Amino acid sequence: MGTKKPVQKLRKSKKYAIGAEHETGGGRIRILDRFIQDGEIMLRYMNLDTRQDVVNKEVNVNRLVYDYQQKKKVEAFEEIIVNHKPEILLEGPPLVKDPGALVDQVQPKEEEISVLKDEINYLTEIISSLKDEITSLRGEVTTISENSSELIKKQFALIEKLVGK
């Protein structure tokens, strides 16, 4: 790694203060001491599960704590996914005891649908007829407009003849 500057002065640390406890993959640890050794910040901690005293670099302990936290997040997420059971409603329409009654219920609906189809067809024919009439009226309006324009031109020509005399 190489060019890392050695630590000269130890600053206060809330995270690794003496007495602070952290969870790691190897168990719960309690910080006993924090000091500088060969330009590196070192931690002396006790594994509360095994009661063993350990000395390690702060960066290594930080990594152990971080890795454990990430592992716990993944496990929690996996548990959510594995234990997630979507609700499936197994209810359906009530069973029909008498199919004949069902046919009797459908019969009037079919008749209503048939009547509505006939009404729709009738209204469609009326709309088509109205469209044809509108097209015809537009043609007549165009003819009237053209004739009106011709008449206006003839009137102006007559007025000019009368005034011009």
PDB file of C-alpha atoms in Angstrom:
ATOM      1  CA  MET A   1       0.000   0.000   0.000  1.00  0.00           C
ATOM      2  CA  GLY A   2       2.821   2.250   0.769  1.00  0.00           C
ATOM      3  CA  THR A   3       2.615   5.974   1.271  1.00  0.00           C
ATOM      4  CA  LYS A   4       0.192   6.228   4.194  1.00  0.00           C
ATOM      5  CA  LYS A   5       1.312   8.842   6.671  1.00  0.00           C
ATOM      6  CA  PRO A   6       1.878   7.450  10.177  1.00  0.00           C
ATOM      7  CA  VAL A   7      -0.474   8.684  12.903  1.00  0.00           C
ATOM      8  CA  GLN A   8       1.264  11.152  15.254  1.00  0.00           C
ATOM      9  CA  LYS A   9      -1.563  12.112  17.607  1.00  0.00           C
ATOM     10  CA  LEU A  10      -4.531  10.105  18.816  1.00  0.00           C
ATOM     11  CA  ARG A  11      -7.824  11.971  18.491  1.00  0.00           C
ATOM     12  CA  LYS A  12     -10.922  11.214  20.556  1.00  0.00           C
ATOM     13  CA  SER A  13     -13.248   8.590  19.128  1.00  0.00           C
ATOM     14  CA  LYS A  14     -16.862   8.180  20.160  1.00  0.00           C
ATOM     15  CA  LYS A  15     -17.179   4.951  18.228  1.00  0.00           C
ATOM     16  CA  TYR A  16     -14.140   3.290  19.810  1.00  0.00           C
ATOM     17  CA  ALA A  17     -14.175   4.969  23.211  1.00  0.00           C
ATOM     18  CA  ILE A  18     -13.112   2.786  26.133  1.00  0.00           C
ATOM     19  CA  GLY A  19     -16.110   0.699  27.215  1.00  0.00           C
ATOM     20  CA  ALA A  20     -17.897   0.902  23.848  1.00  0.00           C
ATOM     21  CA  GLU A  21     -19.358  -2.399  22.675  1.00  0.00           C
ATOM     22  CA  HIS A  22     -19.737  -3.664  19.124  1.00  0.00           C
ATOM     23  CA  GLU A  23     -21.036  -6.781  17.426  1.00  0.00           C
ATOM     24  CA  THR A  24     -18.745  -8.692  15.066  1.00  0.00           C
ATOM     25  CA  GLY A  25     -18.867 -12.050  13.326  1.00  0.00           C
ATOM     26  CA  GLY A  26     -16.742 -13.485  16.151  1.00  0.00           C
ATOM     27  CA  GLY A  27     -19.112 -12.219  18.844  1.00  0.00           C
ATOM     28  CA  ARG A  28     -19.647  -9.108  20.925  1.00  0.00           C
ATOM     29  CA  ILE A  29     -16.529  -7.051  21.812  1.00  0.00           C
ATOM     30  CA  ARG A  30     -15.807  -4.345  24.408  1.00  0.00           C
ATOM     31  CA  ILE A  31     -13.076  -1.746  23.792  1.00  0.00           C
ATOM     32  CA  LEU A  32     -10.477  -1.796  26.600  1.00  0.00           C
ATOM     33  CA  ASP A  33      -7.816   0.548  25.204  1.00  0.00           C
ATOM     34  CA  ARG A  34      -7.002   2.674  22.156  1.00  0.00           C
ATOM     35  CA  PHE A  35      -3.387   3.635  21.398  1.00  0.00           C
ATOM     36  CA  ILE A  36      -0.778   4.326  18.703  1.00  0.00           C
ATOM     37  CA  GLN A  37       1.774   1.669  17.813  1.00  0.00           C
ATOM     38  CA  ASP A  38       4.229   2.049  14.917  1.00  0.00           C
ATOM     39  CA  GLY A  39       2.183   4.942  13.454  1.00  0.00           C
ATOM     40  CA  GLU A  40      -1.079   2.900  13.436  1.00  0.00           C
ATOM     41  CA  ILE A  41      -4.108   3.311  15.692  1.00  0.00           C
ATOM     42  CA  MET A  42      -4.532   0.086  17.644  1.00  0.00           C
ATOM     43  CA  LEU A  43      -7.399  -1.256  19.743  1.00  0.00           C
ATOM     44  CA  ARG A  44      -7.253  -3.665  22.639  1.00  0.00           C
ATOM     45  CA  TYR A  45     -10.620  -5.272  23.127  1.00  0.00           C
ATOM     46  CA  MET A  46     -12.186  -8.218  24.886  1.00  0.00           C
ATOM     47  CA  ASN A  47     -14.377 -10.730  23.117  1.00  0.00           C
ATOM     48  CA  LEU A  48     -17.279 -10.947  25.573  1.00  0.00           C
ATOM     49  CA  ASP A  49     -18.247 -14.434  24.375  1.00  0.00           C
ATOM     50  CA  THR A  50     -14.799 -16.024  24.839  1.00  0.00           C
ATOM     51  CA  ARG A  51     -13.358 -13.522  27.404  1.00  0.00           C
ATOM     52  CA  GLN A  52     -10.231 -13.338  25.237  1.00  0.00           C
ATOM     53  CA  ASP A  53      -8.160 -10.106  25.036  1.00  0.00           C
ATOM     54  CA  VAL A  54      -7.189  -9.147  21.473  1.00  0.00           C
ATOM     55  CA  VAL A  55      -5.018  -6.349  20.038  1.00  0.00           C
ATOM     56  CA  ASN A  56      -5.760  -5.335  16.445  1.00  0.00           C
ATOM     57  CA  LYS A  57      -5.552  -2.309  14.151  1.00  0.00           C
ATOM     58  CA  GLU A  58      -8.551   0.031  14.419  1.00  0.00           C
ATOM     59  CA  VAL A  59      -9.148  -0.209  10.660  1.00  0.00           C
ATOM     60  CA  ASN A  60      -9.341  -4.009  10.902  1.00  0.00           C
ATOM     61  CA  VAL A  61     -11.795  -3.875  13.816  1.00  0.00           C
ATOM     62  CA  ASN A  62     -13.826  -1.283  11.941  1.00  0.00           C
ATOM     63  CA  ARG A  63     -13.973  -3.684   8.980  1.00  0.00           C
ATOM     64  CA  LEU A  64     -15.077  -6.581  11.217  1.00  0.00           C
ATOM     65  CA  VAL A  65     -17.912  -4.465  12.641  1.00  0.00           C
ATOM     66  CA  TYR A  66     -18.923  -3.182   9.181  1.00  0.00           C
ATOM     67  CA  ASP A  67     -18.899  -6.656   7.606  1.00  0.00           C
ATOM     68  CA  TYR A  68     -21.067  -8.005  10.428  1.00  0.00           C
ATOM     69  CA  GLN A  69     -23.573  -5.149  10.020  1.00  0.00           C
ATOM     70  CA  GLN A  70     -23.778  -5.751   6.271  1.00  0.00           C
ATOM     71  CA  LYS A  71     -24.258  -9.491   6.818  1.00  0.00           C
ATOM     72  CA  LYS A  72     -27.101  -8.768   9.255  1.00  0.00           C
ATOM     73  CA  LYS A  73     -28.766  -6.461   6.720  1.00  0.00           C
ATOM     74  CA  VAL A  74     -28.584  -9.165   4.046  1.00  0.00           C
ATOM     75  CA  GLU A  75     -29.943 -11.793   6.449  1.00  0.00           C
ATOM     76  CA  ALA A  76     -32.810  -9.503   7.460  1.00  0.00           C
ATOM     77  CA  PHE A  77     -33.613  -8.845   3.798  1.00  0.00           C
ATOM     78  CA  GLU A  78     -33.471 -12.569   2.972  1.00  0.00           C
ATOM     79  CA  GLU A  79     -35.775 -13.298   5.905  1.00  0.00           C
ATOM     80  CA  ILE A  80     -38.252 -10.726   4.647  1.00  0.00           C
ATOM     81  CA  ILE A  81     -38.182 -12.286   1.184  1.00  0.00           C
ATOM     82  CA  VAL A  82     -38.372 -15.891   2.405  1.00  0.00           C
ATOM     83  CA  ASN A  83     -41.090 -15.238   4.975  1.00  0.00           C
ATOM     84  CA  HIS A  84     -43.173 -13.052   2.697  1.00  0.00           C
ATOM     85  CA  LYS A  85     -46.321 -14.931   1.855  1.00  0.00           C
ATOM     86  CA  PRO A  86     -48.666 -13.084  -0.450  1.00  0.00           C
ATOM     87  CA  GLU A  87     -52.312 -13.404   0.442  1.00  0.00           C
ATOM     88  CA  ILE A  88     -54.150 -15.569  -2.004  1.00  0.00           C
ATOM     89  CA  LEU A  89     -57.886 -15.363  -1.733  1.00  0.00           C
ATOM     90  CA  LEU A  90     -59.347 -18.755  -2.364  1.00  0.00           C
ATOM     91  CA  GLU A  91     -62.895 -17.491  -2.449  1.00  0.00           C
ATOM     92  CA  GLY A  92     -64.917 -17.656  -5.597  1.00  0.00           C
ATOM     93  CA  PRO A  93     -68.508 -17.111  -6.482  1.00  0.00           C
ATOM     94  CA  PRO A  94     -70.962 -19.194  -4.492  1.00  0.00           C
ATOM     95  CA  LEU A  95     -71.682 -22.609  -5.924  1.00  0.00           C
ATOM     96  CA  VAL A  96     -74.824 -22.900  -7.987  1.00  0.00           C
ATOM     97  CA  LYS A  97     -77.053 -25.684  -6.765  1.00  0.00           C
ATOM     98  CA  ASP A  98     -79.514 -25.407  -9.648  1.00  0.00           C
ATOM     99  CA  PRO A  99     -78.004 -24.758 -13.105  1.00  0.00           C
ATOM    100  CA  GLY A 100     -81.507 -24.284 -14.471  1.00  0.00           C
ATOM    101  CA  ALA A 101     -81.987 -21.275 -12.194  1.00  0.00           C
ATOM    102  CA  LEU A 102     -78.781 -19.808 -13.566  1.00  0.00           C
ATOM    103  CA  VAL A 103     -80.068 -20.238 -17.128  1.00  0.00           C
ATOM    104  CA  ASP A 104     -83.334 -18.583 -16.082  1.00  0.00           C
ATOM    105  CA  GLN A 105     -81.342 -15.598 -14.755  1.00  0.00           C
ATOM    106  CA  VAL A 106     -79.295 -15.307 -17.951  1.00  0.00           C
ATOM    107  CA  GLN A 107     -82.299 -15.478 -20.314  1.00  0.00           C
ATOM    108  CA  PRO A 108     -83.698 -11.979 -19.528  1.00  0.00           C
ATOM    109  CA  LYS A 109     -80.197 -10.497 -19.785  1.00  0.00           C
ATOM    110  CA  GLU A 110     -79.773 -11.974 -23.264  1.00  0.00           C
ATOM    111  CA  GLU A 111     -83.104 -10.446 -24.288  1.00  0.00           C
ATOM    112  CA  GLU A 112     -82.033  -7.039 -22.903  1.00  0.00           C
ATOM    113  CA  ILE A 113     -78.757  -7.281 -24.805  1.00  0.00           C
ATOM    114  CA  SER A 114     -80.617  -8.133 -28.015  1.00  0.00           C
ATOM    115  CA  VAL A 115     -82.943  -5.120 -27.589  1.00  0.00           C
ATOM    116  CA  LEU A 116     -79.964  -2.838 -26.905  1.00  0.00           C
ATOM    117  CA  LYS A 117     -78.173  -4.129 -30.021  1.00  0.00           C
ATOM    118  CA  ASP A 118     -81.264  -3.352 -32.118  1.00  0.00           C
ATOM    119  CA  GLU A 119     -81.412   0.177 -30.658  1.00  0.00           C
ATOM    120  CA  ILE A 120     -77.722   0.719 -31.382  1.00  0.00           C
ATOM    121  CA  ASN A 121     -78.199  -0.422 -34.999  1.00  0.00           C
ATOM    122  CA  TYR A 122     -81.211   1.895 -35.414  1.00  0.00           C
ATOM    123  CA  LEU A 123     -79.303   4.876 -33.964  1.00  0.00           C
ATOM    124  CA  THR A 124     -76.313   4.075 -36.195  1.00  0.00           C
ATOM    125  CA  GLU A 125     -78.591   4.216 -39.263  1.00  0.00           C
ATOM    126  CA  ILE A 126     -80.013   7.578 -38.131  1.00  0.00           C
ATOM    127  CA  ILE A 127     -76.510   8.979 -37.614  1.00  0.00           C
ATOM    128  CA  SER A 128     -75.454   7.767 -41.061  1.00  0.00           C
ATOM    129  CA  SER A 129     -78.538   9.370 -42.627  1.00  0.00           C
ATOM    130  CA  LEU A 130     -77.849  12.654 -40.796  1.00  0.00           C
ATOM    131  CA  LYS A 131     -74.244  12.639 -42.032  1.00  0.00           C
ATOM    132  CA  ASP A 132     -75.509  12.259 -45.616  1.00  0.00           C
ATOM    133  CA  GLU A 133     -77.964  15.151 -45.143  1.00  0.00           C
ATOM    134  CA  ILE A 134     -75.222  17.363 -43.682  1.00  0.00           C
ATOM    135  CA  THR A 135     -72.984  16.592 -46.674  1.00  0.00           C
ATOM    136  CA  SER A 136     -75.847  17.462 -49.033  1.00  0.00           C
ATOM    137  CA  LEU A 137     -76.572  20.720 -47.170  1.00  0.00           C
ATOM    138  CA  ARG A 138     -72.902  21.705 -47.314  1.00  0.00           C
ATOM    139  CA  GLY A 139     -73.017  21.257 -51.085  1.00  0.00           C
ATOM    140  CA  GLU A 140     -76.127  23.437 -51.332  1.00  0.00           C
ATOM    141  CA  VAL A 141     -74.547  26.128 -49.117  1.00  0.00           C
ATOM    142  CA  THR A 142     -71.465  26.132 -51.358  1.00  0.00           C
ATOM    143  CA  THR A 143     -73.660  26.520 -54.479  1.00  0.00           C
ATOM    144  CA  ILE A 144     -75.678  29.335 -52.873  1.00  0.00           C
ATOM    145  CA  SER A 145     -72.484  31.077 -51.802  1.00  0.00           C
ATOM    146  CA  GLU A 146     -71.045  30.868 -55.323  1.00  0.00           C
ATOM    147  CA  ASN A 147     -74.326  32.140 -56.862  1.00  0.00           C
ATOM    148  CA  SER A 148     -74.465  34.944 -54.311  1.00  0.00           C
ATOM    149  CA  SER A 149     -70.938  35.970 -55.231  1.00  0.00           C
ATOM    150  CA  GLU A 150     -71.885  36.080 -58.935  1.00  0.00           C
ATOM    151  CA  LEU A 151     -74.982  38.187 -58.175  1.00  0.00           C
ATOM    152  CA  ILE A 152     -72.952  40.657 -56.127  1.00  0.00           C
ATOM    153  CA  LYS A 153     -70.480  41.070 -59.012  1.00  0.00           C
ATOM    154  CA  LYS A 154     -73.360  41.697 -61.456  1.00  0.00           C
ATOM    155  CA  GLN A 155     -74.920  44.274 -59.091  1.00  0.00           C
ATOM    156  CA  PHE A 156     -71.630  46.177 -58.846  1.00  0.00           C
ATOM    157  CA  ALA A 157     -71.341  46.126 -62.639  1.00  0.00           C
ATOM    158  CA  LEU A 158     -74.876  47.555 -63.007  1.00  0.00           C
ATOM    159  CA  ILE A 159     -74.222  50.221 -60.367  1.00  0.00           C
ATOM    160  CA  GLU A 160     -71.070  51.289 -62.216  1.00  0.00           C
ATOM    161  CA  LYS A 161     -73.026  51.544 -65.483  1.00  0.00           C
ATOM    162  CA  LEU A 162     -75.706  53.667 -63.826  1.00  0.00           C
ATOM    163  CA  VAL A 163     -73.265  55.914 -62.024  1.00  0.00           C
ATOM    164  CA  GLY A 164     -70.955  56.082 -64.994  1.00  0.00           C
ATOM    165  CA  LYS A 165     -73.657  57.582 -67.289  1.00  0.00           C
TER     166      LYS A 165
END
